[in-house]
Amino acid sequence: MEDADGSFRMASRKFRREDTVVEIAASYGAAIGGGGFFVIAGPCSVETEAQICAIAREIKALGAQALRGGAFKPRSSPYSFQGLGADGLTMLLKARAASGLPVVSEIMEASQLPLFAEVDVIQVGARNMQNFELLRELGKSGKPVLLKRGLSSTIREWLMSAEHIMAGGNPNVILCERGIRTFETATRSTLDLSAIPVVKELSHLPILADPSHATGCARYVESMALAAAAAGADGLLIEVHNDPGAALCDGPQSITPAGFGRLRAKAEALRAALRDS
Amino acid sequence: MEDADGSFRMASRKFRREDTVVEIAASYGAAIGGGGFFVIAGPCSVETEAQICAIAREIKALGAQALRGGAFKPRSSPYSFQGLGADGLTMLLKARAASGLPVVSEIMEASQLPLFAEVDVIQVGARNMQNFELLRELGKSGKPVLLKRGLSSTIREWLMSAEHIMAGGNPNVILCERGIRTFETATRSTLDLSAIPVVKELSHLPILADPSHATGCARYVESMALAAAAAGADGLLIEVHNDPGAALCDGPQSITPAGFGRLRAKAEALRAALRDS
Amino acid sequence: MEDADGSFRMASRKFRREDTVVEIAASYGAAIGGGGFFVIAGPCSVETEAQICAIAREIKALGAQALRGGAFKPRSSPYSFQGLGADGLTMLLKARAASGLPVVSEIMEASQLPLFAEVDVIQVGARNMQNFELLRELGKSGKPVLLKRGLSSTIREWLMSAEHIMAGGNPNVILCERGIRTFETATRSTLDLSAIPVVKELSHLPILADPSHATGCARYVESMALAAAAAGADGLLIEVHNDPGAALCDGPQSITPAGFGRLRAKAEALRAALRDS
Amino acid sequence: MEDADGSFRMASRKFRREDTVVEIAASYGAAIGGGGFFVIAGPCSVETEAQICAIAREIKALGAQALRGGAFKPRSSPYSFQGLGADGLTMLLKARAASGLPVVSEIMEASQLPLFAEVDVIQVGARNMQNFELLRELGKSGKPVLLKRGLSSTIREWLMSAEHIMAGGNPNVILCERGIRTFETATRSTLDLSAIPVVKELSHLPILADPSHATGCARYVESMALAAAAAGADGLLIEVHNDPGAALCDGPQSITPAGFGRLRAKAEALRAALRDS
């Protein structure tokens, strides 16, 4: 059953004219939206406490404003590494303490919510964008939610999923474009950067881009990150691993901390130039 | 995170050479797969006890082998009719008693499983095809699961989702092709009937087709239902409503009981002809 | 530049209520549309006179009503076999004389038209569906035109291309669904059989299906051919080669004459059953 | 017939390591590729001599390096404005004389080549990307060719079409990404900017982006133009009209000269910042 004709209300620019700014962690003074540029970086999966703490400190020094790390991993195959679960979240919080960076991690279903009490931003993955039970529970939580676009979801369906969260009383939704499924196979998905101006027109919610998952290839990440910044994104989600070749998942799309530092500097220069021109 | 290179094992034709036959309800002697043709019919949503019982009796008389009816509805908009919930399931079971038809209904998340104890076949919708927590719980249940293909899921990803259920110990998986998302807008989705011979080659699991949701248009349902039968499907899932114009959801794609009777008779004639030729 | 809002007129069911029947070759009494079922078969490419004549006689005996054979081949690579050109057309006409089957062959550009003077049906391939110069010239010719759907063309754009031919004064257009490009890679294209009832509703023009090019795999051709017949197609275009393994192009999707005979018999049985039910 | 497994040779980075620089018009000293940023602007269609000359002078003053203007227009409908034809080319050449800008215009078929003798860059539209007869003739001409990507063409097929031109002896191919067809309807096509780093890796040919046709909406053009510049494009193709509301075609996607001036300045600032960072 589908209901294509419905429309979002609270997520609409008509409902709220000015840009929404999502406060991430009061104690850190971090916020997404409202003219700033917020860069979240980190490995696909939390692997060990030493690994995640080391990466956290490195990317903090290079300008990242939040740390991402997966504890629960959605895997197409039941036989693949499924993440460290609650232990992974514990390690992630230790990395927060060690680095001072707020943390972002993906939830898989509503019953896991208590485990995320300390997590600063809860990520909803592309496959769960229309898991309406999960969206409803997140609507009650008040936590900042990073809502990734589904692989075959239109921009309107995506905003409607944001509406599910907002209708429950939680206005803290951050959108994240991560590529759509098309016939092209040179990249894993097709990063739809035109979603950025379209979302900016239709909605007041902040929007990030994730060039790592979209392209699936480290060599294309910097170009697409800069393109997203130029298109008007409010920030980025970048996979960074200290040793991409040995990553337990998604190694081919992870860039190194050094590569991240270059990307970060270029994005800043680009934004400064656009601001001044 | 994605892991495209993994592969299904228990769902594979290499693992099991002969076709799987899923017993639906021992007391009814109903089964899907193994050369038979199983037709599930009924309304998108259970609306009232009188409605669902009347439709059940009517479609039973016209040859349907199971009754479908939604109690929990996934809706893109939080403001649309969301189904009657547990009350809807109770009405559906009354219709089972009244008609003698086993029943099929869609689950939205793992926590609803206890409510489905009496339901004969649990449907997993397209949006939940990669809700791995739900698949894992269904793997423990032993219940027949009707697994719809995701709108942007490849056939291999779909079989991998079946594998999630089977790896948990539940071999009773029935696949259902319901259309994929493409650029064409003349139909709601594009019914990918080539999935039928492809699945038959790769897997031993039975496969149905749902022309109602795929086309989104009652006028195209019969053609696509017959095409699915000719392509080798093990059965159909057809939306039937006694008053399509007044349906609370998906009216435009529902056919009438009379239309269903014609479709059922033609499908039988077609199958008999192919068997004898 | 695109003009999505335009609409077809002469190709519309509103312009002409009754089905168009395209006379193929008066001397053969062959026609497409109007309730019959017209099966065109033959190899992708004409290779030698002996090859094409032998196949023609074989498929004639098995019930084919026309012979297809490519002389000019559109190839993605400039280094692939490009067909025998004018010599191929000459061989094809010899096969017509030897078998009594009318012939179908693909044109690549308007300047080749004089070479097609004796060819019974001129095929416009998927890549040329919006080669408007070619359509315009075919509009002046009066010859039956087999217009394949473009890989990324909507049904409305396809009917608009038929309109280009009809607007020039040539009403003899036969549509052919041959698969659209989607994300699924298990088949070469996705055969969109729902195009058949949609075209039947919007237009009076006959429509065939080409399961060989759509699936790209001989093992799936029979299923999809029968599905097309059940969906209401006016006929089929089937690749048949006497020695698929040695074909100069498209071998993997060619079926043998024996396989074609089985397919033809099943399609007839299926159609008879639907007619009588 | 398709031949997916073939591969391009002369278009490959392995064949030629250093970037190709295409000289546009010796007398103008214009060139595309090799580190510069080349901006082509102008209306979709040449409408009158006064119109095209006025736009040419305006965009020249605002930094455009070439003038585009369509004389032959591919239209889905045979009833839409088809362009001024040869007269349009004559007006375009007058605008070249008036402004000193080299000119770009689209060819529809090989037989029109003599009319394009004075045109500086010949554009091949998306619909003709696999019109192999046209590509072959352009291969013999030596003229710079702007080769747009087909709406459903993979990057590899696109490079293979470039190979058709190069194999004929013409190395002067400029690629232009103009959006691919996907399920998203918020924009006319989906601009695939990841094609830019992919092409840069696979090939030595220069690549431009056309955000006007891709988005189909003037409000999104600047964002996507800047994104393309940030992604590493060698330039842009921008639709500019002095009175978008009154344009004979594609008005909704045309920006004004003032908007073009802002876009041009921002793109320059962005590129300077990336060069220096």
PDB file of C-alpha atoms in Angstrom, chain C residues 1-4 6-10 44-45 73-82 108-110 112 127-128 130-134 136 151-154 157 160-161 163-164 167 178 181 188-189 213 249-250 253, chain D residues 1-4 6-10 44-45 73-82 108-110 112 127-128 130-134 136 151-154 157 160-161 163-164 167 178 181 188-189 213 249-250 253:
ATOM      1  CA  MET C   1      15.580  19.948 -24.793  1.00  0.00           C
ATOM      2  CA  GLU C   2      12.517  17.973 -23.900  1.00  0.00           C
ATOM      3  CA  ASP C   3       8.831  18.677 -24.125  1.00  0.00           C
ATOM      4  CA  ALA C   4       7.132  16.316 -21.767  1.00  0.00           C
ATOM      5  CA  GLY C   6       3.065  17.343 -25.552  1.00  0.00           C
ATOM      6  CA  SER C   7       0.701  14.557 -26.474  1.00  0.00           C
ATOM      7  CA  PHE C   8       0.162  12.101 -29.302  1.00  0.00           C
ATOM      8  CA  ARG C   9      -2.955  12.419 -31.460  1.00  0.00           C
ATOM      9  CA  MET C  10      -3.088   9.960 -34.349  1.00  0.00           C
ATOM     10  CA  CYS C  44      20.325 -11.570 -34.723  1.00  0.00           C
ATOM     11  CA  SER C  45      22.558 -11.228 -37.784  1.00  0.00           C
ATOM     12  CA  LYS C  73      23.996  -3.804 -36.594  1.00  0.00           C
ATOM     13  CA  PRO C  74      24.179  -1.056 -33.983  1.00  0.00           C
ATOM     14  CA  ARG C  75      27.167  -1.949 -31.824  1.00  0.00           C
ATOM     15  CA  SER C  76      28.344  -0.094 -28.743  1.00  0.00           C
ATOM     16  CA  SER C  77      31.914  -0.793 -29.786  1.00  0.00           C
ATOM     17  CA  PRO C  78      33.327   0.342 -33.150  1.00  0.00           C
ATOM     18  CA  TYR C  79      35.467  -2.797 -33.079  1.00  0.00           C
ATOM     19  CA  SER C  80      32.618  -5.358 -32.985  1.00  0.00           C
ATOM     20  CA  PHE C  81      31.086  -7.130 -36.005  1.00  0.00           C
ATOM     21  CA  GLN C  82      28.901  -4.505 -37.695  1.00  0.00           C
ATOM     22  CA  MET C 108      20.237   2.540 -39.006  1.00  0.00           C
ATOM     23  CA  GLU C 109      19.654   5.876 -40.718  1.00  0.00           C
ATOM     24  CA  ALA C 110      17.454   7.553 -43.274  1.00  0.00           C
ATOM     25  CA  GLN C 112      19.735   3.551 -46.075  1.00  0.00           C
ATOM     26  CA  ARG C 127      18.656   3.474 -29.752  1.00  0.00           C
ATOM     27  CA  ASN C 128      16.929   5.154 -32.697  1.00  0.00           C
ATOM     28  CA  GLN C 130      14.041   9.248 -30.917  1.00  0.00           C
ATOM     29  CA  ASN C 131      16.079   9.648 -34.109  1.00  0.00           C
ATOM     30  CA  PHE C 132      13.485  12.075 -35.401  1.00  0.00           C
ATOM     31  CA  GLU C 133      15.050  12.493 -38.836  1.00  0.00           C
ATOM     32  CA  LEU C 134      14.763   8.769 -39.405  1.00  0.00           C
ATOM     33  CA  ARG C 136      10.275  11.581 -40.449  1.00  0.00           C
ATOM     34  CA  LEU C 151      15.731   1.642 -23.079  1.00  0.00           C
ATOM     35  CA  SER C 152      14.833   4.662 -21.015  1.00  0.00           C
ATOM     36  CA  SER C 153      11.728   5.804 -22.834  1.00  0.00           C
ATOM     37  CA  THR C 154       8.383   6.143 -21.161  1.00  0.00           C
ATOM     38  CA  GLU C 157       7.446   9.089 -25.354  1.00  0.00           C
ATOM     39  CA  MET C 160       5.003  10.136 -29.424  1.00  0.00           C
ATOM     40  CA  SER C 161       7.694   8.586 -31.611  1.00  0.00           C
ATOM     41  CA  GLU C 163       3.193   9.878 -33.822  1.00  0.00           C
ATOM     42  CA  HIS C 164       6.234  11.274 -35.662  1.00  0.00           C
ATOM     43  CA  ALA C 167       2.130  12.511 -38.721  1.00  0.00           C
ATOM     44  CA  ARG C 178      12.044  -4.952 -25.587  1.00  0.00           C
ATOM     45  CA  ARG C 181      16.927  -0.167 -18.202  1.00  0.00           C
ATOM     46  CA  ARG C 188      19.971  -7.508 -19.453  1.00  0.00           C
ATOM     47  CA  SER C 189      16.921  -5.254 -19.368  1.00  0.00           C
ATOM     48  CA  HIS C 213      16.793  -8.925 -26.184  1.00  0.00           C
ATOM     49  CA  CYS C 249      26.417 -11.949 -32.062  1.00  0.00           C
ATOM     50  CA  ASP C 250      23.937 -12.412 -29.237  1.00  0.00           C
ATOM     51  CA  GLN C 253      20.058 -15.180 -25.950  1.00  0.00           C
TER      52      GLN C 253
ATOM     53  CA  MET D   1      21.674  -6.173 -29.872  1.00  0.00           C
ATOM     54  CA  GLU D   2      24.170  -5.006 -27.304  1.00  0.00           C
ATOM     55  CA  ASP D   3      27.783  -5.785 -26.683  1.00  0.00           C
ATOM     56  CA  ALA D   4      28.504  -4.817 -23.142  1.00  0.00           C
ATOM     57  CA  GLY D   6      33.655  -4.481 -25.495  1.00  0.00           C
ATOM     58  CA  SER D   7      35.972  -1.740 -24.306  1.00  0.00           C
ATOM     59  CA  PHE D   8      37.163   1.657 -25.431  1.00  0.00           C
ATOM     60  CA  ARG D   9      40.812   2.060 -26.400  1.00  0.00           C
ATOM     61  CA  MET D  10      41.671   5.517 -27.716  1.00  0.00           C
ATOM     62  CA  CYS D  44      18.080  26.748 -26.039  1.00  0.00           C
ATOM     63  CA  SER D  45      16.951  27.939 -29.463  1.00  0.00           C
ATOM     64  CA  LYS D  73      15.751  20.896 -32.156  1.00  0.00           C
ATOM     65  CA  PRO D  74      14.938  17.302 -31.212  1.00  0.00           C
ATOM     66  CA  ARG D  75      11.364  17.367 -29.958  1.00  0.00           C
ATOM     67  CA  SER D  76       9.428  14.447 -28.524  1.00  0.00           C
ATOM     68  CA  SER D  77       6.333  15.789 -30.242  1.00  0.00           C
ATOM     69  CA  PRO D  78       6.139  16.364 -33.995  1.00  0.00           C
ATOM     70  CA  TYR D  79       3.853  19.299 -33.248  1.00  0.00           C
ATOM     71  CA  SER D  80       6.331  21.353 -31.158  1.00  0.00           C
ATOM     72  CA  PHE D  81       8.594  24.145 -32.437  1.00  0.00           C
ATOM     73  CA  GLN D  82      11.393  22.367 -34.324  1.00  0.00           C
ATOM     74  CA  MET D 108      20.529  15.960 -35.749  1.00  0.00           C
ATOM     75  CA  GLU D 109      21.883  13.688 -38.477  1.00  0.00           C
ATOM     76  CA  ALA D 110      24.899  13.137 -40.666  1.00  0.00           C
ATOM     77  CA  GLN D 112      23.332  18.105 -41.985  1.00  0.00           C
ATOM     78  CA  ARG D 127      19.187  10.977 -27.876  1.00  0.00           C
ATOM     79  CA  ASN D 128      21.868  10.622 -30.534  1.00  0.00           C
ATOM     80  CA  GLN D 130      24.352   5.967 -29.932  1.00  0.00           C
ATOM     81  CA  ASN D 131      23.468   7.150 -33.429  1.00  0.00           C
ATOM     82  CA  PHE D 132      26.486   5.339 -34.759  1.00  0.00           C
ATOM     83  CA  GLU D 133      26.105   6.570 -38.326  1.00  0.00           C
ATOM     84  CA  LEU D 134      26.306  10.142 -37.083  1.00  0.00           C
ATOM     85  CA  ARG D 136      31.087   7.741 -37.790  1.00  0.00           C
ATOM     86  CA  LEU D 151      19.713   9.493 -20.528  1.00  0.00           C
ATOM     87  CA  SER D 152      20.126   5.805 -19.824  1.00  0.00           C
ATOM     88  CA  SER D 153      23.730   5.346 -20.863  1.00  0.00           C
ATOM     89  CA  THR D 154      26.378   4.064 -18.548  1.00  0.00           C
ATOM     90  CA  GLU D 157      28.821   3.187 -23.073  1.00  0.00           C
ATOM     91  CA  MET D 160      32.487   3.832 -26.187  1.00  0.00           C
ATOM     92  CA  SER D 161      30.518   6.380 -28.202  1.00  0.00           C
ATOM     93  CA  GLU D 163      35.571   5.849 -29.212  1.00  0.00           C
ATOM     94  CA  HIS D 164      33.383   5.644 -32.334  1.00  0.00           C
ATOM     95  CA  ALA D 167      38.302   5.531 -34.161  1.00  0.00           C
ATOM     96  CA  ARG D 178      23.512  16.226 -18.606  1.00  0.00           C
ATOM     97  CA  ARG D 181      16.901   9.086 -16.027  1.00  0.00           C
ATOM     98  CA  ARG D 188      13.872  16.439 -14.846  1.00  0.00           C
ATOM     99  CA  SER D 189      16.903  14.154 -14.797  1.00  0.00           C
ATOM    100  CA  HIS D 213      18.915  20.395 -18.890  1.00  0.00           C
ATOM    101  CA  CYS D 249      11.449  26.404 -25.529  1.00  0.00           C
ATOM    102  CA  ASP D 250      12.865  25.401 -22.171  1.00  0.00           C
ATOM    103  CA  GLN D 253      15.303  26.136 -16.996  1.00  0.00           C
TER     104      GLN D 253
END
